[in-house]
Amino acid sequence: MARELGQDELIDRWTLVEAELAMVAGKRGATRLGFAVLLRFYTEHGRFPRSRSEIPDAAVDYVARQVGVPVTELAFYDWSGRTIEFHRSQIRRTLGFRECSVADADKLTEWLVTTVTQTERGAERVRDQLLDRCREERIEPPTGGRVDRIVRSALHRGEELLFARVAIRLSEAVRVRLFALVAAGADDDGQPGGDGDGPAVLASIRSDPGNVSLNTMLTEIAKLEAVRAVGLSAGVFADIAPKVVAAWRARAAVEAPSHLRGHAPEVTLALLAALLHCREREITDTLVELLISTVHRINARAEVRVTKELIKEFKRVTGKENLLFRVAEATVNAGDQLVRDTVFPVAPQAVLADLIAEFKSSGRPTSAP
């Protein structure tokens, strides 16, 4: 379905230039208008319209006024048959385009594999790159179905090259450790069984962290040690696009060990390596967050404990003046009597201890409020 066009877009995209007007000069009626519409559409899109419905009515009306043909004449233009094929051939020849041959399709596929699909994995983006390349090479794009097949083939082959590139960078020892993570010695849920516990280790590596606690921190440390024990080199993904590695990591995170070991060896190795490469960073970040949260929690608990102690020690002693007067009076009149016999009956030892604590905490002699 054709979309609506604004006046500026009509002028920019559907105005026939002098050379194009010369091309339609020898034609009449519906043939003249149909040829002009085909010519303008091809110039803008690098291909011919698949049907009349792709051409906006406003564009037809605008072109019709330029070539001096009533817009209703387009209804008599034959969109199949010898006339339109001749018009297409004439337009291609004049503009320097050619139909996409088998050799062209193979060349375009190779270009996508080596230049595009190893960094761009989205089918729509690859398709756009393909159409742009066709315009650069002045090749008329193939049909939609053929374009889809070229894109799928290029994406598949491009990923195979990436898998092989990663696998060849892994030492034999690392390969053995990676394959051990999906060994058949355990069930697909990661429960230990048989002779190996590799899938159980893989399940642990893929698991999310628990709540903030010492046990959680110890568990994450164990995960990090398990990842590093595999021995991946830092540069294994040096020239692989991060979004490609992230996509592999996501894929390896959800596939069961049986599915992972069912792939070709290069695919299994690359997916597991991507998972461990990303998880090492993620677990490290988690440990940092856990450490920060733990420190905050310790600080919070320490503040509460200190506050309680301070409140206990800072508790003000009421009636200090009367108490001190009674202590002084009892002391003066005590003579040679013991403190416990003269002072403590007036001011118990615990009360005096609170008074001393208040004095020390204030840093100055107590005074009446």
Short mmCIF file of N, CA and C in Angstrom, two decimals, residues 182-310:
data_model
loop_
_atom_site.label_atom_id
_atom_site.label_comp_id
_atom_site.label_asym_id
_atom_site.label_seq_id
_atom_site.Cartn_x
_atom_site.Cartn_y
_atom_site.Cartn_z
N VAL A 182 29.46 -29.52 29.66
CA VAL A 182 28.21 -30.08 29.10
C VAL A 182 28.35 -31.58 28.88
N ALA A 183 29.24 -32.20 29.63
CA ALA A 183 29.44 -33.64 29.50
C ALA A 183 28.17 -34.40 29.84
N ALA A 184 28.04 -35.59 29.31
CA ALA A 184 26.82 -36.39 29.49
C ALA A 184 26.76 -37.06 30.85
N GLY A 185 27.69 -36.75 31.76
CA GLY A 185 27.69 -37.39 33.07
C GLY A 185 26.69 -36.82 34.04
N ALA A 186 25.86 -35.87 33.59
CA ALA A 186 24.82 -35.29 34.46
C ALA A 186 23.59 -35.07 33.63
N ASP A 187 22.45 -34.94 34.31
CA ASP A 187 21.22 -34.71 33.54
C ASP A 187 21.13 -33.27 33.09
N ASP A 188 20.14 -32.98 32.28
CA ASP A 188 20.04 -31.67 31.65
C ASP A 188 19.65 -30.57 32.61
N ASP A 189 19.24 -30.91 33.80
CA ASP A 189 18.93 -29.88 34.80
C ASP A 189 20.14 -29.48 35.61
N GLY A 190 21.28 -30.07 35.29
CA GLY A 190 22.50 -29.70 35.98
C GLY A 190 22.72 -30.47 37.27
N GLN A 191 21.95 -31.56 37.51
CA GLN A 191 22.13 -32.35 38.71
C GLN A 191 23.28 -33.33 38.49
N PRO A 192 24.16 -33.47 39.46
CA PRO A 192 25.30 -34.36 39.28
C PRO A 192 24.84 -35.78 39.00
N GLY A 193 25.64 -36.47 38.22
CA GLY A 193 25.34 -37.85 37.91
C GLY A 193 26.48 -38.45 37.14
N GLY A 194 26.55 -39.72 37.06
CA GLY A 194 27.61 -40.35 36.29
C GLY A 194 28.97 -40.04 36.87
N ASP A 195 29.94 -39.81 35.98
CA ASP A 195 31.33 -39.61 36.41
C ASP A 195 31.73 -38.15 36.52
N GLY A 196 30.90 -37.21 36.10
CA GLY A 196 31.32 -35.81 36.10
C GLY A 196 30.26 -34.90 36.67
N ASP A 197 30.72 -33.73 37.12
CA ASP A 197 29.77 -32.75 37.66
C ASP A 197 29.86 -31.45 36.87
N GLY A 198 30.36 -31.53 35.63
CA GLY A 198 30.49 -30.33 34.80
C GLY A 198 29.19 -29.58 34.62
N PRO A 199 28.09 -30.25 34.24
CA PRO A 199 26.82 -29.54 34.09
C PRO A 199 26.34 -28.89 35.38
N ALA A 200 26.67 -29.47 36.54
CA ALA A 200 26.30 -28.84 37.81
C ALA A 200 27.09 -27.55 37.99
N VAL A 201 28.36 -27.57 37.59
CA VAL A 201 29.17 -26.35 37.64
C VAL A 201 28.60 -25.30 36.70
N LEU A 202 28.21 -25.74 35.49
CA LEU A 202 27.62 -24.82 34.52
C LEU A 202 26.33 -24.20 35.07
N ALA A 203 25.50 -25.03 35.70
CA ALA A 203 24.25 -24.51 36.28
C ALA A 203 24.54 -23.48 37.35
N SER A 204 25.57 -23.72 38.16
CA SER A 204 25.94 -22.76 39.19
C SER A 204 26.43 -21.45 38.57
N ILE A 205 27.25 -21.55 37.53
CA ILE A 205 27.78 -20.35 36.87
C ILE A 205 26.64 -19.53 36.27
N ARG A 206 25.63 -20.21 35.75
CA ARG A 206 24.52 -19.50 35.11
C ARG A 206 23.51 -18.95 36.11
N SER A 207 23.57 -19.36 37.36
CA SER A 207 22.55 -18.98 38.34
C SER A 207 22.70 -17.52 38.77
N ASP A 208 21.61 -16.95 39.23
CA ASP A 208 21.61 -15.57 39.73
C ASP A 208 22.07 -15.54 41.19
N PRO A 209 22.61 -14.40 41.63
CA PRO A 209 23.04 -14.29 43.03
C PRO A 209 21.86 -14.23 43.98
N GLY A 210 22.10 -14.63 45.24
CA GLY A 210 21.06 -14.57 46.25
C GLY A 210 21.05 -13.23 46.96
N ASN A 211 20.42 -13.21 48.12
CA ASN A 211 20.35 -11.99 48.92
C ASN A 211 21.73 -11.65 49.49
N VAL A 212 21.87 -10.41 49.91
CA VAL A 212 23.15 -9.96 50.46
C VAL A 212 23.44 -10.72 51.75
N SER A 213 24.52 -11.48 51.72
CA SER A 213 24.95 -12.24 52.90
C SER A 213 26.34 -12.76 52.66
N LEU A 214 26.97 -13.24 53.72
CA LEU A 214 28.30 -13.81 53.59
C LEU A 214 28.26 -15.07 52.74
N ASN A 215 27.22 -15.89 52.89
CA ASN A 215 27.11 -17.11 52.09
C ASN A 215 26.99 -16.79 50.60
N THR A 216 26.19 -15.75 50.29
CA THR A 216 26.06 -15.35 48.89
C THR A 216 27.41 -14.90 48.32
N MET A 217 28.15 -14.15 49.10
CA MET A 217 29.45 -13.68 48.64
C MET A 217 30.40 -14.85 48.40
N LEU A 218 30.39 -15.81 49.30
CA LEU A 218 31.24 -17.00 49.14
C LEU A 218 30.82 -17.80 47.90
N THR A 219 29.51 -17.88 47.66
CA THR A 219 29.02 -18.60 46.48
C THR A 219 29.47 -17.91 45.19
N GLU A 220 29.37 -16.58 45.16
CA GLU A 220 29.80 -15.85 43.96
C GLU A 220 31.31 -15.97 43.76
N ILE A 221 32.07 -15.98 44.83
CA ILE A 221 33.52 -16.17 44.71
C ILE A 221 33.82 -17.54 44.11
N ALA A 222 33.07 -18.56 44.55
CA ALA A 222 33.26 -19.91 44.01
C ALA A 222 32.92 -19.94 42.51
N LYS A 223 31.86 -19.23 42.11
CA LYS A 223 31.51 -19.14 40.68
C LYS A 223 32.65 -18.52 39.89
N LEU A 224 33.18 -17.41 40.41
CA LEU A 224 34.26 -16.71 39.71
C LEU A 224 35.48 -17.60 39.59
N GLU A 225 35.79 -18.35 40.63
CA GLU A 225 36.93 -19.27 40.57
C GLU A 225 36.69 -20.37 39.55
N ALA A 226 35.45 -20.85 39.45
CA ALA A 226 35.12 -21.89 38.47
C ALA A 226 35.27 -21.37 37.05
N VAL A 227 34.84 -20.13 36.82
CA VAL A 227 34.97 -19.53 35.49
C VAL A 227 36.44 -19.37 35.13
N ARG A 228 37.20 -18.83 36.06
CA ARG A 228 38.63 -18.58 35.77
C ARG A 228 39.42 -19.87 35.65
N ALA A 229 38.94 -20.93 36.27
CA ALA A 229 39.64 -22.21 36.20
C ALA A 229 39.65 -22.78 34.78
N VAL A 230 38.69 -22.38 33.96
CA VAL A 230 38.65 -22.86 32.57
C VAL A 230 39.84 -22.32 31.80
N GLY A 231 40.28 -21.10 32.12
CA GLY A 231 41.50 -20.57 31.52
C GLY A 231 41.32 -19.85 30.19
N LEU A 232 40.16 -19.22 29.96
CA LEU A 232 39.98 -18.45 28.72
C LEU A 232 40.98 -17.31 28.66
N SER A 233 41.56 -17.09 27.50
CA SER A 233 42.47 -15.96 27.33
C SER A 233 41.68 -14.67 27.16
N ALA A 234 42.30 -13.56 27.49
CA ALA A 234 41.60 -12.27 27.45
C ALA A 234 41.24 -11.86 26.03
N GLY A 235 42.00 -12.30 25.04
CA GLY A 235 41.78 -11.83 23.68
C GLY A 235 40.97 -12.75 22.79
N VAL A 236 40.28 -13.72 23.38
CA VAL A 236 39.56 -14.67 22.55
C VAL A 236 38.44 -14.01 21.75
N PHE A 237 37.87 -12.93 22.28
CA PHE A 237 36.81 -12.21 21.57
C PHE A 237 37.27 -10.80 21.16
N ALA A 238 38.55 -10.63 20.96
CA ALA A 238 39.12 -9.30 20.73
C ALA A 238 38.49 -8.59 19.54
N ASP A 239 38.26 -9.28 18.44
CA ASP A 239 37.72 -8.64 17.24
C ASP A 239 36.30 -9.10 16.92
N ILE A 240 35.60 -9.60 17.90
CA ILE A 240 34.20 -10.01 17.73
C ILE A 240 33.32 -8.90 18.30
N ALA A 241 32.33 -8.49 17.55
CA ALA A 241 31.45 -7.40 17.98
C ALA A 241 30.80 -7.76 19.32
N PRO A 242 30.78 -6.82 20.29
CA PRO A 242 30.19 -7.11 21.60
C PRO A 242 28.75 -7.60 21.53
N LYS A 243 27.96 -7.06 20.59
CA LYS A 243 26.57 -7.51 20.52
C LYS A 243 26.46 -8.95 20.03
N VAL A 244 27.45 -9.40 19.24
CA VAL A 244 27.48 -10.80 18.82
C VAL A 244 27.79 -11.69 20.01
N VAL A 245 28.80 -11.30 20.80
CA VAL A 245 29.16 -12.07 22.00
C VAL A 245 27.98 -12.10 22.97
N ALA A 246 27.30 -10.97 23.13
CA ALA A 246 26.15 -10.91 24.03
C ALA A 246 25.03 -11.85 23.57
N ALA A 247 24.83 -11.92 22.26
CA ALA A 247 23.79 -12.82 21.73
C ALA A 247 24.16 -14.28 21.98
N TRP A 248 25.42 -14.62 21.81
CA TRP A 248 25.86 -15.99 22.12
C TRP A 248 25.71 -16.29 23.61
N ARG A 249 26.07 -15.31 24.44
CA ARG A 249 25.95 -15.50 25.89
C ARG A 249 24.50 -15.79 26.27
N ALA A 250 23.57 -15.02 25.69
CA ALA A 250 22.15 -15.22 25.98
C ALA A 250 21.67 -16.59 25.51
N ARG A 251 22.19 -17.02 24.39
CA ARG A 251 21.81 -18.33 23.85
C ARG A 251 22.33 -19.46 24.74
N ALA A 252 23.59 -19.35 25.17
CA ALA A 252 24.17 -20.39 26.02
C ALA A 252 23.55 -20.40 27.40
N ALA A 253 22.99 -19.28 27.83
CA ALA A 253 22.42 -19.18 29.17
C ALA A 253 21.11 -19.95 29.30
N VAL A 254 20.44 -20.23 28.19
CA VAL A 254 19.12 -20.87 28.26
C VAL A 254 19.10 -22.28 27.68
N GLU A 255 20.12 -22.65 26.92
CA GLU A 255 20.13 -23.99 26.32
C GLU A 255 20.57 -25.03 27.34
N ALA A 256 19.90 -26.15 27.36
CA ALA A 256 20.27 -27.25 28.25
C ALA A 256 21.61 -27.84 27.80
N PRO A 257 22.34 -28.48 28.72
CA PRO A 257 23.61 -29.11 28.33
C PRO A 257 23.48 -30.06 27.14
N SER A 258 22.37 -30.79 27.08
CA SER A 258 22.19 -31.72 25.95
C SER A 258 22.09 -30.98 24.63
N HIS A 259 21.44 -29.81 24.64
CA HIS A 259 21.34 -29.01 23.42
C HIS A 259 22.70 -28.42 23.05
N LEU A 260 23.43 -27.96 24.05
CA LEU A 260 24.74 -27.35 23.79
C LEU A 260 25.71 -28.38 23.21
N ARG A 261 25.71 -29.57 23.76
CA ARG A 261 26.64 -30.56 23.22
C ARG A 261 26.16 -31.16 21.91
N GLY A 262 24.90 -30.88 21.53
CA GLY A 262 24.38 -31.37 20.26
C GLY A 262 24.80 -30.54 19.06
N HIS A 263 25.37 -29.35 19.30
CA HIS A 263 25.84 -28.51 18.20
C HIS A 263 27.16 -29.06 17.64
N ALA A 264 27.56 -28.48 16.52
CA ALA A 264 28.91 -28.75 16.02
C ALA A 264 29.92 -28.30 17.07
N PRO A 265 31.08 -28.96 17.18
CA PRO A 265 32.05 -28.61 18.23
C PRO A 265 32.41 -27.13 18.27
N GLU A 266 32.59 -26.51 17.09
CA GLU A 266 32.95 -25.08 17.06
C GLU A 266 31.85 -24.22 17.66
N VAL A 267 30.59 -24.60 17.42
CA VAL A 267 29.47 -23.84 17.95
C VAL A 267 29.41 -23.98 19.47
N THR A 268 29.53 -25.21 19.96
CA THR A 268 29.50 -25.45 21.40
C THR A 268 30.60 -24.67 22.11
N LEU A 269 31.81 -24.72 21.56
CA LEU A 269 32.94 -24.03 22.19
C LEU A 269 32.72 -22.52 22.21
N ALA A 270 32.26 -21.97 21.10
CA ALA A 270 32.07 -20.52 21.03
C ALA A 270 30.97 -20.05 21.97
N LEU A 271 29.87 -20.79 22.04
CA LEU A 271 28.76 -20.40 22.92
C LEU A 271 29.19 -20.45 24.39
N LEU A 272 29.85 -21.53 24.78
CA LEU A 272 30.29 -21.65 26.17
C LEU A 272 31.35 -20.61 26.51
N ALA A 273 32.26 -20.37 25.58
CA ALA A 273 33.29 -19.36 25.83
C ALA A 273 32.67 -17.98 26.00
N ALA A 274 31.66 -17.67 25.18
CA ALA A 274 30.98 -16.38 25.31
C ALA A 274 30.28 -16.27 26.66
N LEU A 275 29.65 -17.36 27.09
CA LEU A 275 28.96 -17.35 28.38
C LEU A 275 29.95 -17.08 29.51
N LEU A 276 31.07 -17.80 29.52
CA LEU A 276 32.05 -17.62 30.59
C LEU A 276 32.72 -16.26 30.52
N HIS A 277 32.98 -15.79 29.31
CA HIS A 277 33.60 -14.47 29.13
C HIS A 277 32.72 -13.38 29.74
N CYS A 278 31.43 -13.45 29.47
CA CYS A 278 30.50 -12.44 30.00
C CYS A 278 30.24 -12.64 31.48
N ARG A 279 30.11 -13.91 31.90
CA ARG A 279 29.80 -14.16 33.30
C ARG A 279 30.94 -13.75 34.23
N GLU A 280 32.18 -13.83 33.75
CA GLU A 280 33.30 -13.40 34.59
C GLU A 280 33.15 -11.93 34.96
N ARG A 281 32.78 -11.11 33.99
CA ARG A 281 32.57 -9.69 34.27
C ARG A 281 31.34 -9.47 35.13
N GLU A 282 30.28 -10.20 34.83
CA GLU A 282 29.04 -10.02 35.59
C GLU A 282 29.21 -10.43 37.06
N ILE A 283 29.89 -11.56 37.28
CA ILE A 283 30.09 -12.03 38.65
C ILE A 283 31.00 -11.08 39.41
N THR A 284 32.03 -10.56 38.72
CA THR A 284 32.91 -9.58 39.36
C THR A 284 32.12 -8.35 39.79
N ASP A 285 31.25 -7.87 38.91
CA ASP A 285 30.41 -6.71 39.25
C ASP A 285 29.49 -7.04 40.43
N THR A 286 28.95 -8.26 40.43
CA THR A 286 28.07 -8.67 41.52
C THR A 286 28.82 -8.69 42.85
N LEU A 287 30.05 -9.19 42.82
CA LEU A 287 30.85 -9.22 44.04
C LEU A 287 31.12 -7.82 44.58
N VAL A 288 31.40 -6.90 43.68
CA VAL A 288 31.62 -5.51 44.11
C VAL A 288 30.35 -4.96 44.75
N GLU A 289 29.21 -5.20 44.12
CA GLU A 289 27.95 -4.71 44.68
C GLU A 289 27.66 -5.37 46.03
N LEU A 290 27.93 -6.67 46.14
CA LEU A 290 27.71 -7.36 47.41
C LEU A 290 28.62 -6.79 48.50
N LEU A 291 29.87 -6.53 48.14
CA LEU A 291 30.80 -5.98 49.13
C LEU A 291 30.34 -4.61 49.60
N ILE A 292 29.91 -3.77 48.66
CA ILE A 292 29.42 -2.43 49.02
C ILE A 292 28.19 -2.54 49.92
N SER A 293 27.26 -3.43 49.54
CA SER A 293 26.04 -3.60 50.34
C SER A 293 26.37 -4.13 51.73
N THR A 294 27.34 -5.05 51.80
CA THR A 294 27.71 -5.61 53.09
C THR A 294 28.33 -4.54 53.99
N VAL A 295 29.21 -3.71 53.42
CA VAL A 295 29.83 -2.64 54.20
C VAL A 295 28.76 -1.67 54.70
N HIS A 296 27.81 -1.33 53.84
CA HIS A 296 26.73 -0.44 54.26
C HIS A 296 25.92 -1.05 55.39
N ARG A 297 25.67 -2.36 55.27
CA ARG A 297 24.89 -3.03 56.31
C ARG A 297 25.67 -3.06 57.62
N ILE A 298 26.98 -3.33 57.56
CA ILE A 298 27.80 -3.34 58.77
C ILE A 298 27.80 -1.95 59.41
N ASN A 299 27.97 -0.92 58.56
CA ASN A 299 27.96 0.44 59.07
C ASN A 299 26.63 0.77 59.75
N ALA A 300 25.54 0.35 59.12
CA ALA A 300 24.23 0.64 59.68
C ALA A 300 24.05 -0.04 61.03
N ARG A 301 24.47 -1.31 61.12
CA ARG A 301 24.33 -2.02 62.39
C ARG A 301 25.24 -1.41 63.45
N ALA A 302 26.45 -1.01 63.05
CA ALA A 302 27.37 -0.40 64.00
C ALA A 302 26.82 0.93 64.52
N GLU A 303 26.20 1.69 63.62
CA GLU A 303 25.63 2.97 64.04
C GLU A 303 24.51 2.75 65.06
N VAL A 304 23.70 1.75 64.81
CA VAL A 304 22.61 1.47 65.75
C VAL A 304 23.17 1.06 67.11
N ARG A 305 24.21 0.19 67.11
CA ARG A 305 24.79 -0.27 68.36
C ARG A 305 25.44 0.89 69.12
N VAL A 306 26.20 1.72 68.40
CA VAL A 306 26.85 2.85 69.05
C VAL A 306 25.83 3.83 69.61
N THR A 307 24.78 4.04 68.84
CA THR A 307 23.73 4.97 69.29
C THR A 307 23.10 4.48 70.59
N LYS A 308 22.82 3.17 70.63
CA LYS A 308 22.24 2.63 71.85
C LYS A 308 23.19 2.80 73.03
N GLU A 309 24.48 2.54 72.80
CA GLU A 309 25.45 2.69 73.88
C GLU A 309 25.55 4.14 74.33
N LEU A 310 25.55 5.04 73.37
CA LEU A 310 25.64 6.46 73.72
C LEU A 310 24.42 6.92 74.51
#
